[in-house]
One Martini backbone bead per residue (centre of mass of N, CA, C, O) as a GRO file, in nm:
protein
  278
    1UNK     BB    1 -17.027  12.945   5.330
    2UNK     BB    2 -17.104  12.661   5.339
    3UNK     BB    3 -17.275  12.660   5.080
    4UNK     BB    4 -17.002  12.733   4.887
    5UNK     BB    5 -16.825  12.479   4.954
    6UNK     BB    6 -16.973  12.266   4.882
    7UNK     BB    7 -17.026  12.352   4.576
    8UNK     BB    8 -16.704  12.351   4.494
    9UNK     BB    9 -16.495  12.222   4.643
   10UNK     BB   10 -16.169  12.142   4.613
   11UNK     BB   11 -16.195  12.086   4.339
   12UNK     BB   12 -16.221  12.152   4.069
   13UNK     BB   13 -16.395  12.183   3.830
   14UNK     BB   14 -16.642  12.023   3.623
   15UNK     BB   15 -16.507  12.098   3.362
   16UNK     BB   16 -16.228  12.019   3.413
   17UNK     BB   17 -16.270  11.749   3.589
   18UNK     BB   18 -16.395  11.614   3.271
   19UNK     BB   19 -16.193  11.642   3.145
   20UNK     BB   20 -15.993  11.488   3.205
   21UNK     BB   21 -16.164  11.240   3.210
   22UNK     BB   22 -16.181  11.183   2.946
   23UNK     BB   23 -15.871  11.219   2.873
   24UNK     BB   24 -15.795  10.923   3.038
   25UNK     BB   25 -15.962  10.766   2.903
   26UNK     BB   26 -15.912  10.786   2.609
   27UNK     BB   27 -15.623  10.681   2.627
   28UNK     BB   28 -15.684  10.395   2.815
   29UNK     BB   29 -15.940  10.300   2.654
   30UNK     BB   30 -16.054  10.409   2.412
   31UNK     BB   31 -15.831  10.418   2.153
   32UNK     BB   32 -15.758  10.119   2.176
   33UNK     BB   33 -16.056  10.003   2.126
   34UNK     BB   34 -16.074  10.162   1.844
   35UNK     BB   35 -15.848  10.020   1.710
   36UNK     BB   36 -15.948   9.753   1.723
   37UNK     BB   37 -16.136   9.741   1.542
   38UNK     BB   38 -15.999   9.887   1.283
   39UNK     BB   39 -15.833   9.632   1.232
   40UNK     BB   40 -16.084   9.450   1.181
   41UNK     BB   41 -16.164   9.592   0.925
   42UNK     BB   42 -15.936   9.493   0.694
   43UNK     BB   43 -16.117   9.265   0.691
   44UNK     BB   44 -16.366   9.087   0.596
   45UNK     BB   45 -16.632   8.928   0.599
   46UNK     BB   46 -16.518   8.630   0.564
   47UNK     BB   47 -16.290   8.639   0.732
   48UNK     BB   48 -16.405   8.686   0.997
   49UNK     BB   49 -16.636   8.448   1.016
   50UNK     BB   50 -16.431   8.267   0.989
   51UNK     BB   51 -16.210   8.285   1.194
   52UNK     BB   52 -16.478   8.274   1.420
   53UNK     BB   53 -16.594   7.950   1.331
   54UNK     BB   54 -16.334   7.824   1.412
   55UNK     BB   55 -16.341   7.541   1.595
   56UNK     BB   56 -16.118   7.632   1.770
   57UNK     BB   57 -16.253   7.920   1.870
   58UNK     BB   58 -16.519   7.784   1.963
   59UNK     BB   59 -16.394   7.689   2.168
   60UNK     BB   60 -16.223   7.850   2.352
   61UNK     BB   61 -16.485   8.031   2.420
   62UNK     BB   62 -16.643   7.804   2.553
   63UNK     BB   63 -16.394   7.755   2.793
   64UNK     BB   64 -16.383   8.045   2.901
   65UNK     BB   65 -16.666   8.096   2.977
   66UNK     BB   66 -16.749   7.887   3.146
   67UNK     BB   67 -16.540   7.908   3.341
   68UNK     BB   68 -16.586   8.156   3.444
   69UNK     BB   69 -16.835   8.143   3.529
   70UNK     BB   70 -16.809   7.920   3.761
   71UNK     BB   71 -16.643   8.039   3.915
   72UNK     BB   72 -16.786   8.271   3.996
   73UNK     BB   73 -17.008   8.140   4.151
   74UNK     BB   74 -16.831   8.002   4.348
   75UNK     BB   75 -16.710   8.286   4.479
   76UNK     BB   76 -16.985   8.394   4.546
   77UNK     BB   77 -17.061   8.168   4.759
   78UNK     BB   78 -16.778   8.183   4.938
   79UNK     BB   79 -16.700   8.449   4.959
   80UNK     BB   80 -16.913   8.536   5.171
   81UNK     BB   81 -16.826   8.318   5.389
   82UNK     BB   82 -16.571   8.472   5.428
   83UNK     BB   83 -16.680   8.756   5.479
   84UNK     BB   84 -16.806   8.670   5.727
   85UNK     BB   85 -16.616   8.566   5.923
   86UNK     BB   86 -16.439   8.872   5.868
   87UNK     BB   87 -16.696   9.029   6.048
   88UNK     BB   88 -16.799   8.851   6.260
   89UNK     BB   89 -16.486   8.732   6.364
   90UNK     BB   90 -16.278   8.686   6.629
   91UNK     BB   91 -15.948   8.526   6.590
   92UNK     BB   92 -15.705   8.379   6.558
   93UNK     BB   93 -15.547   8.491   6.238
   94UNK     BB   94 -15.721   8.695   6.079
   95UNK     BB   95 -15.514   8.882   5.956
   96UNK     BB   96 -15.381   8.644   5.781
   97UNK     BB   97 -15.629   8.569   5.653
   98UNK     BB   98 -15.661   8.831   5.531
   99UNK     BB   99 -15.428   8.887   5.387
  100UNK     BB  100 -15.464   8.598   5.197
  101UNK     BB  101 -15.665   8.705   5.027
  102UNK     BB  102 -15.462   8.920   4.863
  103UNK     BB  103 -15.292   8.724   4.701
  104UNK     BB  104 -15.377   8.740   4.408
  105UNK     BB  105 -15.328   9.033   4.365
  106UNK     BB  106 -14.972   9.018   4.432
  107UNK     BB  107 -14.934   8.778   4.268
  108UNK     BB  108 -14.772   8.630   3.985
  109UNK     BB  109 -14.994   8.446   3.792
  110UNK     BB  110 -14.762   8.231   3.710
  111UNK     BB  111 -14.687   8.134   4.017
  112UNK     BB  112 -14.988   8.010   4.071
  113UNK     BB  113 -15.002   7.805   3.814
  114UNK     BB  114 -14.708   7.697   3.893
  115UNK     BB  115 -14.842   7.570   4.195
  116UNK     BB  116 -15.088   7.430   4.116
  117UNK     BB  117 -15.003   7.242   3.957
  118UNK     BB  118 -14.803   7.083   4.143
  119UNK     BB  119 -15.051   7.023   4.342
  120UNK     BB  120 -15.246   6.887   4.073
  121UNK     BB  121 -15.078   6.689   3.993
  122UNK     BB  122 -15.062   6.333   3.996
  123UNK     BB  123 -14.766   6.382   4.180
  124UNK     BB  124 -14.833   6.568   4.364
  125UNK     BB  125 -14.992   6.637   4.661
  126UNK     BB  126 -15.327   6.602   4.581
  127UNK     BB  127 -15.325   6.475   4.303
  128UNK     BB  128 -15.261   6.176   4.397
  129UNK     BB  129 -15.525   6.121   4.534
  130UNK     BB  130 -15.713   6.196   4.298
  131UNK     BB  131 -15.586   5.969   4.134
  132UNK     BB  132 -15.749   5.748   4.345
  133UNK     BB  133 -16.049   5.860   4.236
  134UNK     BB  134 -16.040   5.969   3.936
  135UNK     BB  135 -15.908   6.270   3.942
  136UNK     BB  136 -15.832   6.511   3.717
  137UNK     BB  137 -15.670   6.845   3.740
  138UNK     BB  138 -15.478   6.876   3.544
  139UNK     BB  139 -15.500   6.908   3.222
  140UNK     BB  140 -15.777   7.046   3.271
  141UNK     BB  141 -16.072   7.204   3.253
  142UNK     BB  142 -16.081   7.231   3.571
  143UNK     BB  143 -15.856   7.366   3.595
  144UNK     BB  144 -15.918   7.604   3.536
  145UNK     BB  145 -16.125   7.660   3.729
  146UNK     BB  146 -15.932   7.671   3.971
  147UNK     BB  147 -15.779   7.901   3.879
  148UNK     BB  148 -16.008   8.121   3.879
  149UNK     BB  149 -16.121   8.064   4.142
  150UNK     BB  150 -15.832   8.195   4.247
  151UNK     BB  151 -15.832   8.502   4.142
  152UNK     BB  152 -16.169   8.560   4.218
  153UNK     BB  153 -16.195   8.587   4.539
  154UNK     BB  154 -16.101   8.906   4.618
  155UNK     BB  155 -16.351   9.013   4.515
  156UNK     BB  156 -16.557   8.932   4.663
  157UNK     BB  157 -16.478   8.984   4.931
  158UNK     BB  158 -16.438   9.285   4.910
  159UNK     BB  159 -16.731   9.363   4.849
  160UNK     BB  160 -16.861   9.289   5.098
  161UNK     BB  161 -16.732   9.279   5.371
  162UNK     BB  162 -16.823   9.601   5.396
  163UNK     BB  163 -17.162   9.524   5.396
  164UNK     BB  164 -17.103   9.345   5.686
  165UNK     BB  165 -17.006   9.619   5.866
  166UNK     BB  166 -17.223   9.833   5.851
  167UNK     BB  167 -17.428   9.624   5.946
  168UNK     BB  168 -17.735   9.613   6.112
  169UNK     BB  169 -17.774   9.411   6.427
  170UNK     BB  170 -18.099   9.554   6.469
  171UNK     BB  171 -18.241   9.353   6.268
  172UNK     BB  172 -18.172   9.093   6.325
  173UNK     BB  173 -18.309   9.156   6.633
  174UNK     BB  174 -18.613   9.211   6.465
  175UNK     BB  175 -18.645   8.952   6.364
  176UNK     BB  176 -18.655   8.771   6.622
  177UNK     BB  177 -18.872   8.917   6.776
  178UNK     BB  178 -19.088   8.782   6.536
  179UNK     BB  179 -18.979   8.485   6.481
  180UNK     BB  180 -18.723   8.421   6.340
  181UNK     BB  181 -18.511   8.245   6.172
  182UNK     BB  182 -18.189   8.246   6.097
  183UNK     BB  183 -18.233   8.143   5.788
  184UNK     BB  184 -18.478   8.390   5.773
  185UNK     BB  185 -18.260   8.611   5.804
  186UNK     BB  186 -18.101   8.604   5.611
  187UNK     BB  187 -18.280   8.551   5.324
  188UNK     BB  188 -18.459   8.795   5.412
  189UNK     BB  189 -18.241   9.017   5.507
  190UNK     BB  190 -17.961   9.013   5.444
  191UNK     BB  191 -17.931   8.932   5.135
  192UNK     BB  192 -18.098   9.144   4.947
  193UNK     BB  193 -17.823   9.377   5.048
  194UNK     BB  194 -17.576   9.187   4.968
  195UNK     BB  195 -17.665   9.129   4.617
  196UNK     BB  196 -17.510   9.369   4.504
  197UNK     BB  197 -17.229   9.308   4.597
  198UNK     BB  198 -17.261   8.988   4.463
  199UNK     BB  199 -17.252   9.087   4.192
  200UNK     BB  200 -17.017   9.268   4.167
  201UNK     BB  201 -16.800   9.050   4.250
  202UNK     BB  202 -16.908   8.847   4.001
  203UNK     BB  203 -16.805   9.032   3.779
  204UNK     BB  204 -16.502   9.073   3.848
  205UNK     BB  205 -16.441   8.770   3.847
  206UNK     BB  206 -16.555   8.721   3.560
  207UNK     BB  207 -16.364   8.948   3.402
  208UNK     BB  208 -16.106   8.847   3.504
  209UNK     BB  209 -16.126   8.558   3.402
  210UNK     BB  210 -16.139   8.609   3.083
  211UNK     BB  211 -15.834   8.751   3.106
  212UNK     BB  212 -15.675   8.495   3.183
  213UNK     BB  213 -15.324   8.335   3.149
  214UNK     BB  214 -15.103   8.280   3.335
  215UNK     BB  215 -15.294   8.064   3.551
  216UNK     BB  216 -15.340   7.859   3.304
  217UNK     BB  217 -15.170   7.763   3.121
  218UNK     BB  218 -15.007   7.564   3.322
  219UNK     BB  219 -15.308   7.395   3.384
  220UNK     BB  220 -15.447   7.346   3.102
  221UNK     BB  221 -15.213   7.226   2.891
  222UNK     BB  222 -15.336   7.345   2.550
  223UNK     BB  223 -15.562   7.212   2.428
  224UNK     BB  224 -15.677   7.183   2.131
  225UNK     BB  225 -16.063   7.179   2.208
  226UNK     BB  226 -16.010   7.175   2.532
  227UNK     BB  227 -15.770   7.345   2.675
  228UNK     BB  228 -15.827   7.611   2.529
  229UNK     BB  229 -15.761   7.978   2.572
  230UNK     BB  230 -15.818   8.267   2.435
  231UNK     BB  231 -15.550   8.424   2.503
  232UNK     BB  232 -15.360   8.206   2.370
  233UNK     BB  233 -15.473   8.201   2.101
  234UNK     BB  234 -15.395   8.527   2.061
  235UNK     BB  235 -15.089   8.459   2.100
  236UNK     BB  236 -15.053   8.227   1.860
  237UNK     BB  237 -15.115   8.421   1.634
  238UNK     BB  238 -14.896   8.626   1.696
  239UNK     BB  239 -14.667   8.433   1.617
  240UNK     BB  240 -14.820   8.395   1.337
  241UNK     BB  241 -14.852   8.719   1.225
  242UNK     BB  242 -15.235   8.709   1.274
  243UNK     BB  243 -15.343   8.991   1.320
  244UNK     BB  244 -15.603   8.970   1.233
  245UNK     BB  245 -15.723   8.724   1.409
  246UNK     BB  246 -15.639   8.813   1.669
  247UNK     BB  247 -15.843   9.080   1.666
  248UNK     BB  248 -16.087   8.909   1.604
  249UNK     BB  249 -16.151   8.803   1.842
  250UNK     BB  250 -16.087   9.009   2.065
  251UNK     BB  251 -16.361   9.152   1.962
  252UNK     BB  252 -16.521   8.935   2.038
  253UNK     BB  253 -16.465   8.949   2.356
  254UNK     BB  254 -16.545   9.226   2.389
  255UNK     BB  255 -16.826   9.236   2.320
  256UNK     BB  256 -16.930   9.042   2.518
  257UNK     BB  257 -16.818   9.161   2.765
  258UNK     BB  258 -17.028   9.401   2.733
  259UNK     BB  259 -17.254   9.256   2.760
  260UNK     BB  260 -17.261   9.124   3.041
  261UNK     BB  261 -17.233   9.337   3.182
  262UNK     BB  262 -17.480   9.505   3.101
  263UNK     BB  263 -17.654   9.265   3.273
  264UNK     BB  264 -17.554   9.287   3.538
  265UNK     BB  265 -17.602   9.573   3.576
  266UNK     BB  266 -17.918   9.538   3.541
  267UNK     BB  267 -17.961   9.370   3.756
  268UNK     BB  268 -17.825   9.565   3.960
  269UNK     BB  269 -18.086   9.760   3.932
  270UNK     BB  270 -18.306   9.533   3.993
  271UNK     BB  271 -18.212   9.502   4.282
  272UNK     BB  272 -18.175   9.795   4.407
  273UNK     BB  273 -18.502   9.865   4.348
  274UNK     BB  274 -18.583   9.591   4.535
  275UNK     BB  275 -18.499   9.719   4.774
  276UNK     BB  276 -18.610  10.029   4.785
  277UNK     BB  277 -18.951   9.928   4.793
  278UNK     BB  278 -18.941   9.753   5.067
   0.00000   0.00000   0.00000
């Protein structure tokens, strides 16, 4: 009886199941981007070549890619040390500051956009500091990256967190029993445990930042050739009727996409797999 249970499980079968799946994704991701290929077909080869190859799109995309990769390292790098603090340290305020890990989740981008100009402003809190020291982060490439930056860490934190709570402290004190030191046992026992986790958070937040619109808007100047940001691009193609050319960039930004995603998927099954290894 228990194994025909198992077997069955609570909810329908396999086919209905399937079938559901299917047809929600279709509905919600298959056909809105094969729509958008199909549109993109309407183009000439010369013509969509041209669109994408013109200075000012090519700007954009290495703007949004090289942000949005530089952004997810650096949430990669602090987003553990915050999940370390909140797995393993009980403090007054824990909570609290658990709670602000997930403000970027529930802030409307706009919100943030406009808070961090305004913090990063020349004349700004923070801004006027740093503008005495030749440093200027409102209207440029800069912000960007911080703007990044601040949406892409709830990802990277909420994805470690849970493995680093799970996480067996007898490993540990078997590392230590052996004579390892405290940095010998991050880099050589927890890390390569917790490295599929903060893949995933860095795809996330990589994936996340690449098509952030909001809060960059706002601090980013919108210099075309220098902060002008590829969601922007595709928004003012669209004001200007340029239906086929907003298209093909954002077909070209879907494909690059993908590819990266595909390769970080790949690190993360290499990462795995040497892991299971060991």
């Amino acid at each position: 009886m228990r194994k025909t249970l198992r077997n069955k499980g609570f909810l329908p079968g396999f086919g209905m199941t399937m079938g559901y799946t299917i047809i929600y994704l279709s509905l919600l991701v298959l056909i809105p981007l094969s729509v958008l290929f199909l549109k993109a077909t309407t183009m000439s080869w010369e013509q969509f070549v041209g669109t994408i190859l013109d200075a000012r799109v090519l700007a954009s995309i290495r703007v949004s890619i090289l942000s949005s990769f530089f952004a997810a390292c650096v949430n990669a790098v602090f987003g553990v040390l915050v999940a370390w603090v909140l797995a393993r340290y009980e403090f007054f305020g824990k909570r609290i500051i658990d709670g602000i890990v997930d403000l970027p989740f529930a802030l409307p981008t706009a919100v943030g956009g406009i808070a961090l100009t305004s913090i990063y402003a020349e004349n700004g809190w923070l801004g006027q500091y740093l503008a005495e020291w030749g440093i200027k982060v409102a209207y440029t490439p800069l912000g960007i990256w911080v703007a990044l930056t601040f949406i892409g860490l709830p990802f990277v934190v909420r994805t470690v967190q849970p493995v680093l709570q799970d996480w067996d402290l007898q490993m540990e004190e078997a590392a230590a029993t052996l004579g390892a030191t405290r940095w010998s046992t991050f880099i050589r026992v927890i890390l390569p445990h917790l490295m599929p986790a903060v893949v995933t958070g860095f795809a996330l937040a990589f994936a996340r930042a690449l098509g952030e619109y909001g809060s960059v808007v706002f601090i980013s100047g919108n210099m075309p050739l220098k902060t002008e940001i590829v969601p922007l691009l595709i928004m003012t193609k669209l004001e200007q009727f340029d239906y086929a050319g907003a298209t093909a960039i954002a077909t070209v930004m879907l494909v690059a996409s993908f590819v990266m995603l595909l390769i970080i998927n790949y690190l993360q099954w290499r990462i795995n797999k040497f892991d299971a290894a060991r």
